[in-house]
PDB file of C-alpha atoms in Angstrom:
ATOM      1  CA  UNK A   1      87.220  25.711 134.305  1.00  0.00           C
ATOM      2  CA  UNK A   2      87.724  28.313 137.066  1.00  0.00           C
ATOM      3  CA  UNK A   3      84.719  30.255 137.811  1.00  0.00           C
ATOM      4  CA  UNK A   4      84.426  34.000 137.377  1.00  0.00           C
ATOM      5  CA  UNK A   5      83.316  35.696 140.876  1.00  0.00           C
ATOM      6  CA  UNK A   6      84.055  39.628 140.096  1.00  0.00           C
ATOM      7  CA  UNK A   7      82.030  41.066 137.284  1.00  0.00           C
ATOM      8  CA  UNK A   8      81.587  44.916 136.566  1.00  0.00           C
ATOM      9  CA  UNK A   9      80.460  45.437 132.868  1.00  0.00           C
ATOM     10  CA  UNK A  10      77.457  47.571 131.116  1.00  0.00           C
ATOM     11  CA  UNK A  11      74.181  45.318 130.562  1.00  0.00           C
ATOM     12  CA  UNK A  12      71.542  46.088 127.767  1.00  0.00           C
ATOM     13  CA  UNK A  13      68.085  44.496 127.408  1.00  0.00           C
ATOM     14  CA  UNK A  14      66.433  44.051 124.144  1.00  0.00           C
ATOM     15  CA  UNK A  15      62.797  42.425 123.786  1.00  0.00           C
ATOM     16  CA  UNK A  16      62.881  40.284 120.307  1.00  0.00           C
ATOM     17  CA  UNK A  17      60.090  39.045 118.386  1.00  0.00           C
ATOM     18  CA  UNK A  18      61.263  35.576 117.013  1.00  0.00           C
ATOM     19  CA  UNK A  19      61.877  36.968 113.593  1.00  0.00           C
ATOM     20  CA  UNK A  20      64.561  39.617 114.869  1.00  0.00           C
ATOM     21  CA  UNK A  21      65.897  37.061 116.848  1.00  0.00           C
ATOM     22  CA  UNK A  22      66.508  34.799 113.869  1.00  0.00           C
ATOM     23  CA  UNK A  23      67.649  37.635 111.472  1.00  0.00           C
ATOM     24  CA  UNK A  24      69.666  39.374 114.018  1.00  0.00           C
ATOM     25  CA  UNK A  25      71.781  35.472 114.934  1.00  0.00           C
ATOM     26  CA  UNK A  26      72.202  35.325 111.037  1.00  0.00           C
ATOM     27  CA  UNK A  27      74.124  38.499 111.363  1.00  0.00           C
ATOM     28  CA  UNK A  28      76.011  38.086 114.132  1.00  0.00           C
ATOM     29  CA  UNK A  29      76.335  34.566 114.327  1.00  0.00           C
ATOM     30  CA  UNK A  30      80.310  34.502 112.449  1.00  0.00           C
ATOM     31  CA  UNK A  31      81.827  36.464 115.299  1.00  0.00           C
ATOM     32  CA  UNK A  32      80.196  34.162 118.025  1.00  0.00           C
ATOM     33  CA  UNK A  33      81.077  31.378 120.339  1.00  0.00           C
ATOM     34  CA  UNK A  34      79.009  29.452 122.244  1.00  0.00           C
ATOM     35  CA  UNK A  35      80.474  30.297 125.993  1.00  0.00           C
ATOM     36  CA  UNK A  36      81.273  27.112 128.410  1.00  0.00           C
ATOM     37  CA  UNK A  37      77.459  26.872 129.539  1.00  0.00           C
ATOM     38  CA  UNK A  38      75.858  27.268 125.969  1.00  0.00           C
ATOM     39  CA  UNK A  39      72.302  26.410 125.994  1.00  0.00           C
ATOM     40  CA  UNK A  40      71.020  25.519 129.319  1.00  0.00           C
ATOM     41  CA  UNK A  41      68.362  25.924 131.498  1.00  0.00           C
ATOM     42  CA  UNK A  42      69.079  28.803 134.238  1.00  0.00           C
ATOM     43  CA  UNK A  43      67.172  28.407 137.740  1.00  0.00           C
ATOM     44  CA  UNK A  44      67.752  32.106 139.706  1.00  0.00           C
ATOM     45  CA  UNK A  45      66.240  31.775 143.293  1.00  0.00           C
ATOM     46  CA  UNK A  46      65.952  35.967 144.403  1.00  0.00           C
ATOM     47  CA  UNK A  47      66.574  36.273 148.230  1.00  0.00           C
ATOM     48  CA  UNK A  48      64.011  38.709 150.023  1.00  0.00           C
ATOM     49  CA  UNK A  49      62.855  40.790 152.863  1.00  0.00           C
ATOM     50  CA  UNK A  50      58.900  39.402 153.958  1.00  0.00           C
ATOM     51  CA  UNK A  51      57.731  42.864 152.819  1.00  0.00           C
ATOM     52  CA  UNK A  52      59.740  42.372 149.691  1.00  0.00           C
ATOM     53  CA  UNK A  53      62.075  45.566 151.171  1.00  0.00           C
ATOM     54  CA  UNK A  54      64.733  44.735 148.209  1.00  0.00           C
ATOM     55  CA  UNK A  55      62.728  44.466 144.957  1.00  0.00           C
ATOM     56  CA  UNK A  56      60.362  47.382 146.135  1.00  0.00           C
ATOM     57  CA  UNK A  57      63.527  49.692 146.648  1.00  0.00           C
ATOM     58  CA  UNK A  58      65.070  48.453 143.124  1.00  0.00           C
ATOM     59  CA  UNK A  59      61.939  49.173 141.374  1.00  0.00           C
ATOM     60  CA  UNK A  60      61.292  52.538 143.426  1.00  0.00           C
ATOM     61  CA  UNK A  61      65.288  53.026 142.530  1.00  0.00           C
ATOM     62  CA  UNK A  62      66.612  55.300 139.725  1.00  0.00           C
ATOM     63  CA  UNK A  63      70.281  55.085 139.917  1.00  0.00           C
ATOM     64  CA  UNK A  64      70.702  52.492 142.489  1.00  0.00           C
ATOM     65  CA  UNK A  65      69.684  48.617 142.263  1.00  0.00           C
ATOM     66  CA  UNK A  66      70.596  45.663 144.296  1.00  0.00           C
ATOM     67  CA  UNK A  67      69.552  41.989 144.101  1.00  0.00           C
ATOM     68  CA  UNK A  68      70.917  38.777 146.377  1.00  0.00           C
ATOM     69  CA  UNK A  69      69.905  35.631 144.700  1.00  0.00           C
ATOM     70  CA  UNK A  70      70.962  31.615 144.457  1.00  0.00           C
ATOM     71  CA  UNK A  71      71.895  30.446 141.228  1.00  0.00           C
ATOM     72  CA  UNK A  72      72.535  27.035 139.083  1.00  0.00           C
ATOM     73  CA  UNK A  73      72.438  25.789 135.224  1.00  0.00           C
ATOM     74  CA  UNK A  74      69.292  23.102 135.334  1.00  0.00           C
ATOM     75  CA  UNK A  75      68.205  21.536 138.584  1.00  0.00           C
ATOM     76  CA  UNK A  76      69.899  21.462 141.301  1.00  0.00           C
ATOM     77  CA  UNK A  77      71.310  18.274 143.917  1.00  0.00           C
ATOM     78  CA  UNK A  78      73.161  18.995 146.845  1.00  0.00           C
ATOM     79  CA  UNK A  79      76.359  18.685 145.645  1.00  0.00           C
ATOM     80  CA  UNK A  80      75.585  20.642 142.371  1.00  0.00           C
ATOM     81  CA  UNK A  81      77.688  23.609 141.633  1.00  0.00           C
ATOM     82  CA  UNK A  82      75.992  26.867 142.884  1.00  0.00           C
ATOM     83  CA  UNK A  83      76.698  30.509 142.473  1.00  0.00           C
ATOM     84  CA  UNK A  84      75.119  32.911 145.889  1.00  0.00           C
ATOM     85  CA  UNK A  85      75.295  36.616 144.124  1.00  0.00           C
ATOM     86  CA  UNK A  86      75.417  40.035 145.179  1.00  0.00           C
ATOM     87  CA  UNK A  87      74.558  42.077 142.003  1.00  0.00           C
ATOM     88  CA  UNK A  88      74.571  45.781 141.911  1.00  0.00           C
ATOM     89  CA  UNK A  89      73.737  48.487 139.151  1.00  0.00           C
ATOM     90  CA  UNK A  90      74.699  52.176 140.008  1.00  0.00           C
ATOM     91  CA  UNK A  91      75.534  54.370 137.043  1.00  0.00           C
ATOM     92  CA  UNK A  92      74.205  52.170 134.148  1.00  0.00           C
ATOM     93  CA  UNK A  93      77.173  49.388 135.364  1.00  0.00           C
ATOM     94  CA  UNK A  94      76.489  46.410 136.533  1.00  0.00           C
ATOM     95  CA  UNK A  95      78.714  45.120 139.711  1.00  0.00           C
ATOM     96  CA  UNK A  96      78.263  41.706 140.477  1.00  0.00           C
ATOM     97  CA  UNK A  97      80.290  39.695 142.941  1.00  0.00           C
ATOM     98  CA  UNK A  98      79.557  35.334 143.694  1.00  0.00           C
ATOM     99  CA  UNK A  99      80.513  33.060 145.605  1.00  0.00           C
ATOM    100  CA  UNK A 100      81.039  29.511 144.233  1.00  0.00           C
ATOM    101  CA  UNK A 101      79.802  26.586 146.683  1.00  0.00           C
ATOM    102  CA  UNK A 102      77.724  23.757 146.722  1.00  0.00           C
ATOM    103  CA  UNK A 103      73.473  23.716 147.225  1.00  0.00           C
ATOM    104  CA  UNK A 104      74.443  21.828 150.762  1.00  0.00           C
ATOM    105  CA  UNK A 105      76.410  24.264 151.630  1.00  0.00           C
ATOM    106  CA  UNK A 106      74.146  27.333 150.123  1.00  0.00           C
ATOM    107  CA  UNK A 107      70.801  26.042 151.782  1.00  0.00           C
ATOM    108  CA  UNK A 108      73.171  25.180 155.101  1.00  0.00           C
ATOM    109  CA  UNK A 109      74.332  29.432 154.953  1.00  0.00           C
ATOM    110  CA  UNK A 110      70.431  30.656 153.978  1.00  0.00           C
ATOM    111  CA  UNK A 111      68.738  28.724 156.988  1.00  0.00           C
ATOM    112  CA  UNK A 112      71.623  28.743 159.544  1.00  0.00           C
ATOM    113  CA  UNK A 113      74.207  31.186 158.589  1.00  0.00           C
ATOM    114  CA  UNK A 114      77.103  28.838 158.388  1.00  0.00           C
ATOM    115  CA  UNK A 115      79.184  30.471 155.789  1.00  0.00           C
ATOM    116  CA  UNK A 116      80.777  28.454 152.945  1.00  0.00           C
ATOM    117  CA  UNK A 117      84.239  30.175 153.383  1.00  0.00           C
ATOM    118  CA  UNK A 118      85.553  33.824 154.613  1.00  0.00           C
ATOM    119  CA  UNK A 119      86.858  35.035 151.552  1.00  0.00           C
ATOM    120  CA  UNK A 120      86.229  38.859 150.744  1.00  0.00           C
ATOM    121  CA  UNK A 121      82.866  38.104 148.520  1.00  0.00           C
ATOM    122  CA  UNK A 122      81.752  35.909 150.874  1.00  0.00           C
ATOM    123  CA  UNK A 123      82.632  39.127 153.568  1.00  0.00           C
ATOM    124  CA  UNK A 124      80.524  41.278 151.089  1.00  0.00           C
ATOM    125  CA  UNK A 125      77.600  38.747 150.770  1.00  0.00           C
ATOM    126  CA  UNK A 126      77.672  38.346 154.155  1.00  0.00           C
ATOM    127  CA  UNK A 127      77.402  42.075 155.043  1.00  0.00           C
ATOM    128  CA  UNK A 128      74.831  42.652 152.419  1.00  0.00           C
ATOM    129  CA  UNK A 129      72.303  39.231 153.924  1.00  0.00           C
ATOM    130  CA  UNK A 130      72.968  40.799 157.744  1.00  0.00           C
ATOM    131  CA  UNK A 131      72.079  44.615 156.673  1.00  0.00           C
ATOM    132  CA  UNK A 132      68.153  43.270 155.350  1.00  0.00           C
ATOM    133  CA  UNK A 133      67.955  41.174 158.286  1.00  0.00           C
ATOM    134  CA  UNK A 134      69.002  37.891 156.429  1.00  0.00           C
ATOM    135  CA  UNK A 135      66.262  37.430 153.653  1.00  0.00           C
ATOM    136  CA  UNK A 136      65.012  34.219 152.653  1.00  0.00           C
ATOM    137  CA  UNK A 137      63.926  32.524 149.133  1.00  0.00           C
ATOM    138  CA  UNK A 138      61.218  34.928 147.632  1.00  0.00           C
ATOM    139  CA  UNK A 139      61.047  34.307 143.811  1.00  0.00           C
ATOM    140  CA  UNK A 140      62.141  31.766 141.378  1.00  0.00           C
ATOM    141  CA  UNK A 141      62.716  32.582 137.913  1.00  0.00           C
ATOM    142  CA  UNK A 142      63.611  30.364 135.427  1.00  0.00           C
ATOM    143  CA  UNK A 143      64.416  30.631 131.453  1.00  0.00           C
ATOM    144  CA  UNK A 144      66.214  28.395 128.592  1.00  0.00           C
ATOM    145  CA  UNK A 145      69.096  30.523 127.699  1.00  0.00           C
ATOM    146  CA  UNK A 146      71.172  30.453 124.653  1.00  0.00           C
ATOM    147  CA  UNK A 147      75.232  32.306 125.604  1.00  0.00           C
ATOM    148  CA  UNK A 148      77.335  33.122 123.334  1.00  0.00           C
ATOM    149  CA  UNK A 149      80.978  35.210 123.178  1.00  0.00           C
ATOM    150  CA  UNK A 150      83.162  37.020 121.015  1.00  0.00           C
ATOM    151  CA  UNK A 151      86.919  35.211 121.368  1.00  0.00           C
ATOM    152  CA  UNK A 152      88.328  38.548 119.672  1.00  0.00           C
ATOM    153  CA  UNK A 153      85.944  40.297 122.379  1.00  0.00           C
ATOM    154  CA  UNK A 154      86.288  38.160 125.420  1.00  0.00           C
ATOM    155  CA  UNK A 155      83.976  41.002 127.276  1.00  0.00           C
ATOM    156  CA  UNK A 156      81.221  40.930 125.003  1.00  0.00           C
ATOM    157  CA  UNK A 157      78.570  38.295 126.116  1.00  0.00           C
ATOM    158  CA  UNK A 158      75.241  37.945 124.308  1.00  0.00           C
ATOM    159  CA  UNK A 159      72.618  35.677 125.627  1.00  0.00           C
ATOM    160  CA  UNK A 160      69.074  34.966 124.358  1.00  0.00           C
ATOM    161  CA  UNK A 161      66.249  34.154 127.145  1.00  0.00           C
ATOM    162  CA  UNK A 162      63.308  32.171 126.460  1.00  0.00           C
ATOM    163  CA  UNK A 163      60.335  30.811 127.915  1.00  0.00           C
ATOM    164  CA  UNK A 164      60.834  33.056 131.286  1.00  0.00           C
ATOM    165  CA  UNK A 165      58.714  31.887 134.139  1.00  0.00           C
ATOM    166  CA  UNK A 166      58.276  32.156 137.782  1.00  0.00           C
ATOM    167  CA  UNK A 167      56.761  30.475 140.872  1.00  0.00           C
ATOM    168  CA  UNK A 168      56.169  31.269 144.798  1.00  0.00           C
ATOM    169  CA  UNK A 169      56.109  28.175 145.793  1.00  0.00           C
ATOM    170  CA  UNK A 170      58.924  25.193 145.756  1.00  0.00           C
ATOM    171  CA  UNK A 171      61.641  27.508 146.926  1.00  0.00           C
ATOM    172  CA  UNK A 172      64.698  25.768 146.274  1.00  0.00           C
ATOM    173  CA  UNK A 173      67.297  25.089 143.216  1.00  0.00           C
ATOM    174  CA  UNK A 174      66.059  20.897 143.714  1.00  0.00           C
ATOM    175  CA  UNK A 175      62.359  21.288 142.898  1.00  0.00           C
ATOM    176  CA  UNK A 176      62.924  21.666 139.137  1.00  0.00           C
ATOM    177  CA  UNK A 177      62.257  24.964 136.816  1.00  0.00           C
ATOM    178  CA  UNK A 178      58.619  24.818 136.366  1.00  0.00           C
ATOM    179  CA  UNK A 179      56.489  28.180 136.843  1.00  0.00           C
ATOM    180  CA  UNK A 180      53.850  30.696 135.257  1.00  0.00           C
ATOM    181  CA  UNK A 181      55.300  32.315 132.365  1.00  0.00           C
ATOM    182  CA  UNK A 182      56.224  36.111 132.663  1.00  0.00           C
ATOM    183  CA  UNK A 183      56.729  36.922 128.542  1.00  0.00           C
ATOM    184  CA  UNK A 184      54.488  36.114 125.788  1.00  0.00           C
ATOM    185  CA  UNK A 185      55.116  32.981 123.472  1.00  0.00           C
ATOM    186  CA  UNK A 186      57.293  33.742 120.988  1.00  0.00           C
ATOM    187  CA  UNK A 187      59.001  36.718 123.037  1.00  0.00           C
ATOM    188  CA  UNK A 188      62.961  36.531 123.406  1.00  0.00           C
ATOM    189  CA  UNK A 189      65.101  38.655 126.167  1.00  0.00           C
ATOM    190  CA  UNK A 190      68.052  39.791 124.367  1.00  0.00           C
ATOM    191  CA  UNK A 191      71.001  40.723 127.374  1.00  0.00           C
ATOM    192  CA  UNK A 192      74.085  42.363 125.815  1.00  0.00           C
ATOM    193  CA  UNK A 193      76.944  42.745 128.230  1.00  0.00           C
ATOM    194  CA  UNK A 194      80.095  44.291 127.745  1.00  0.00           C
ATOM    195  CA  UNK A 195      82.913  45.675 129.505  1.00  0.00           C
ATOM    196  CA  UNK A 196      82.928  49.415 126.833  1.00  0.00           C
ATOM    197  CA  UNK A 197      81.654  50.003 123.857  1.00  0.00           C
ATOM    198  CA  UNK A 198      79.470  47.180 121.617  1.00  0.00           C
ATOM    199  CA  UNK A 199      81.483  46.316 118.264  1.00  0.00           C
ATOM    200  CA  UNK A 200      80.803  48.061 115.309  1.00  0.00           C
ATOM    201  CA  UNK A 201      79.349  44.861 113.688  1.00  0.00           C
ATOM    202  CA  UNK A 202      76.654  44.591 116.760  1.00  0.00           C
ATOM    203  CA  UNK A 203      75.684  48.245 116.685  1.00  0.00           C
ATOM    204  CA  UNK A 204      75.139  48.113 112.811  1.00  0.00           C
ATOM    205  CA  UNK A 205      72.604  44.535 113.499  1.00  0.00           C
ATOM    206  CA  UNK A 206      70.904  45.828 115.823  1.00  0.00           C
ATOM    207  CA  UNK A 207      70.001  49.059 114.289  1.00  0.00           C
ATOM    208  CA  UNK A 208      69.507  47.413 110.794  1.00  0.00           C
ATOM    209  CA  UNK A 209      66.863  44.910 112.579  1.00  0.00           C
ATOM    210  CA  UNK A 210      65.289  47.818 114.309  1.00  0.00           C
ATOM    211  CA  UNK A 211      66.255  46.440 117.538  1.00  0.00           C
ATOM    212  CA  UNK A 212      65.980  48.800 121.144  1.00  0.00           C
ATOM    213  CA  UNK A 213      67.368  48.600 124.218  1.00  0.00           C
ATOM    214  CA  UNK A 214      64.335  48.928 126.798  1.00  0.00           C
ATOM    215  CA  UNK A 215      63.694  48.173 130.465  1.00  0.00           C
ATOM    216  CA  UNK A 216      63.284  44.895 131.781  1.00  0.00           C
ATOM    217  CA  UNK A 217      63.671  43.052 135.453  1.00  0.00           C
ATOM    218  CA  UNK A 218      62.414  39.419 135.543  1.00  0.00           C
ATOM    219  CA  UNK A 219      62.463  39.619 139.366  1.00  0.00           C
ATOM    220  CA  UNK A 220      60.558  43.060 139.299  1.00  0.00           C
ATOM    221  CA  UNK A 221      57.952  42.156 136.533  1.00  0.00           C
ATOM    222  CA  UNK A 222      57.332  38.457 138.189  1.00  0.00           C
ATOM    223  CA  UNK A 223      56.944  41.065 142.110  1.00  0.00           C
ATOM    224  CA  UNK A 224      54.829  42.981 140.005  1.00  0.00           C
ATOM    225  CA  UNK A 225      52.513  40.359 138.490  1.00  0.00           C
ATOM    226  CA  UNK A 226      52.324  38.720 142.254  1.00  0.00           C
ATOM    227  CA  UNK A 227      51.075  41.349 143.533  1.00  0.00           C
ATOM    228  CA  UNK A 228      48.562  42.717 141.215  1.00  0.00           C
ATOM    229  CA  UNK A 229      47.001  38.878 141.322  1.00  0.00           C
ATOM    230  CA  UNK A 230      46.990  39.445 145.021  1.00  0.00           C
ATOM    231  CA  UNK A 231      45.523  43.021 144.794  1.00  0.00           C
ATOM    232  CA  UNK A 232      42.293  41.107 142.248  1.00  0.00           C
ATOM    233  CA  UNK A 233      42.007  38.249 144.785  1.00  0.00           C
ATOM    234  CA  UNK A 234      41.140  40.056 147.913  1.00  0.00           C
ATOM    235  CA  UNK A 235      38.948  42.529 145.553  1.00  0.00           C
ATOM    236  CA  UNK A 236      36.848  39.669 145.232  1.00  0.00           C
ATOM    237  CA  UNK A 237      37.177  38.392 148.341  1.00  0.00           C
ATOM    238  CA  UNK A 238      36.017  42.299 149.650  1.00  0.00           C
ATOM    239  CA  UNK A 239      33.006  42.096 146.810  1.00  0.00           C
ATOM    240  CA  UNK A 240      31.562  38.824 147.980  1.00  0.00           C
ATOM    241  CA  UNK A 241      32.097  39.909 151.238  1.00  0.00           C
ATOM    242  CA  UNK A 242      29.875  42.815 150.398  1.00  0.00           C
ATOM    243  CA  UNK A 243      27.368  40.645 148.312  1.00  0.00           C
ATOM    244  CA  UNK A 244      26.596  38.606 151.174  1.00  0.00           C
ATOM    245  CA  UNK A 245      25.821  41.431 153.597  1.00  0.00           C
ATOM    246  CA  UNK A 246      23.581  42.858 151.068  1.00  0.00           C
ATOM    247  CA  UNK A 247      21.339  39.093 150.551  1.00  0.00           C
TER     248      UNK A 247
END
């Protein structure tokens, strides 16, 4: 199957207790499909300035948001299929452009610039890696996702996130999805994705479960989280450096 590469749709987030999740999939389950990856484990390695320049100005951002990041479904080898994205939000749409290539050839373009290809993504990417100075591996984020589709919908994409975790260390698609978790047990990430309007049959679910859209980045929460446990380290570090000037 031919890969996708040109997105532009509207994305919702929805934070789901179990229970919802489970009431709101006996719902909506008859109009869905599986899609071609169905339940797989997604590894998402976000690109970065050292000062974190691109997470700080998506989180600082309120109409404008832009992430570069390596992706693949389960662990990586260097002929594995990978996807190097360009993802944009301006408006409440989502623009996302990728370019399909192997982890050889990804890992070969992130340390050395040799490009995959010229095509006009790959132009795009390119621009978009030269303008923050080429930014390396920052942030892995993995989850266990469950996608599904409408066939009489072909737009509509739902898919259910679980066990979302990151690490700082081990930066490449090879080294396996292992990390600190960024949700509670028990917590699901609902994404809804669509290229209009939701269905009638969705909307109706979602309000009869009680379920809201909200806010949620699993780049910018796991940025967030780093830093704060940075912030508390060198507190301590300052208080026993004060401790031991006062013995």
């Amino acid at each position: 199957m031919e890969a996708i590469t040109s997105f532009k749709r509207i994305e919702k987030k929805y934070l789901l207790t179990e229970t919802q999740y489970e009431a709101l999939l006996r719902k909506v389950g008859p109009h869905l499909t599986p899609d071609a990856y169905g339940r797989s484990t997604v590894l998402s390695l976000y690109l970065d300035t050292p000062d974190y320049r691109i997470i700080r100005s998506s989180i600082e951002a309120v109409d404008y948001k832009e992430k570069l990041r390596l992706r693949s479904y389960g662990t990586a080898s260097a002929e594995t299929r990978v996807f190097l994205e360009l993802k944009k939000k301006f408006g409440g749409v989502v623009y996302k452009r990728r370019e399909v290539m192997t982890l050889r050839q990804a890992e070969a373009y992130l340390r050395y610039g040799i490009r995959p290809c010229n095509s006009q993504i790959m132009n795009e990417i390119d621009w978009a890696m030269r303008l923050y100075g080429r930014p390396r591996p920052a942030m892995m984020i993995a989850c266990e996702r469950e996608a599904w589709f409408d066939e009489e919908h072909p737009d509509l994409r739902l898919t259910f996130d679980r066990n979302i975790r990151c690490r700082e260390s081990d930066l490449s698609l090879s080294r396996g999805s292992a990390g600190i978790a960024l949700l509670p047990k028990g917590c699901v990430l609902l994404e809804i994705k669509t290229a209009g309007a939701m269905p009638l049959w969705l909307a109706n679910a979602l309000d009869e479960e009680n379920i809201l859209p909200g806010s949620f980045s699993k780049y910018g929460t796991a940025y967030t989280r780093m830093l704060k446990e940075k912030n508390n380290t060198l507190s301590l570090i300052k208080g026993g450096m004060q401790h031991a000037v006062n013995l």
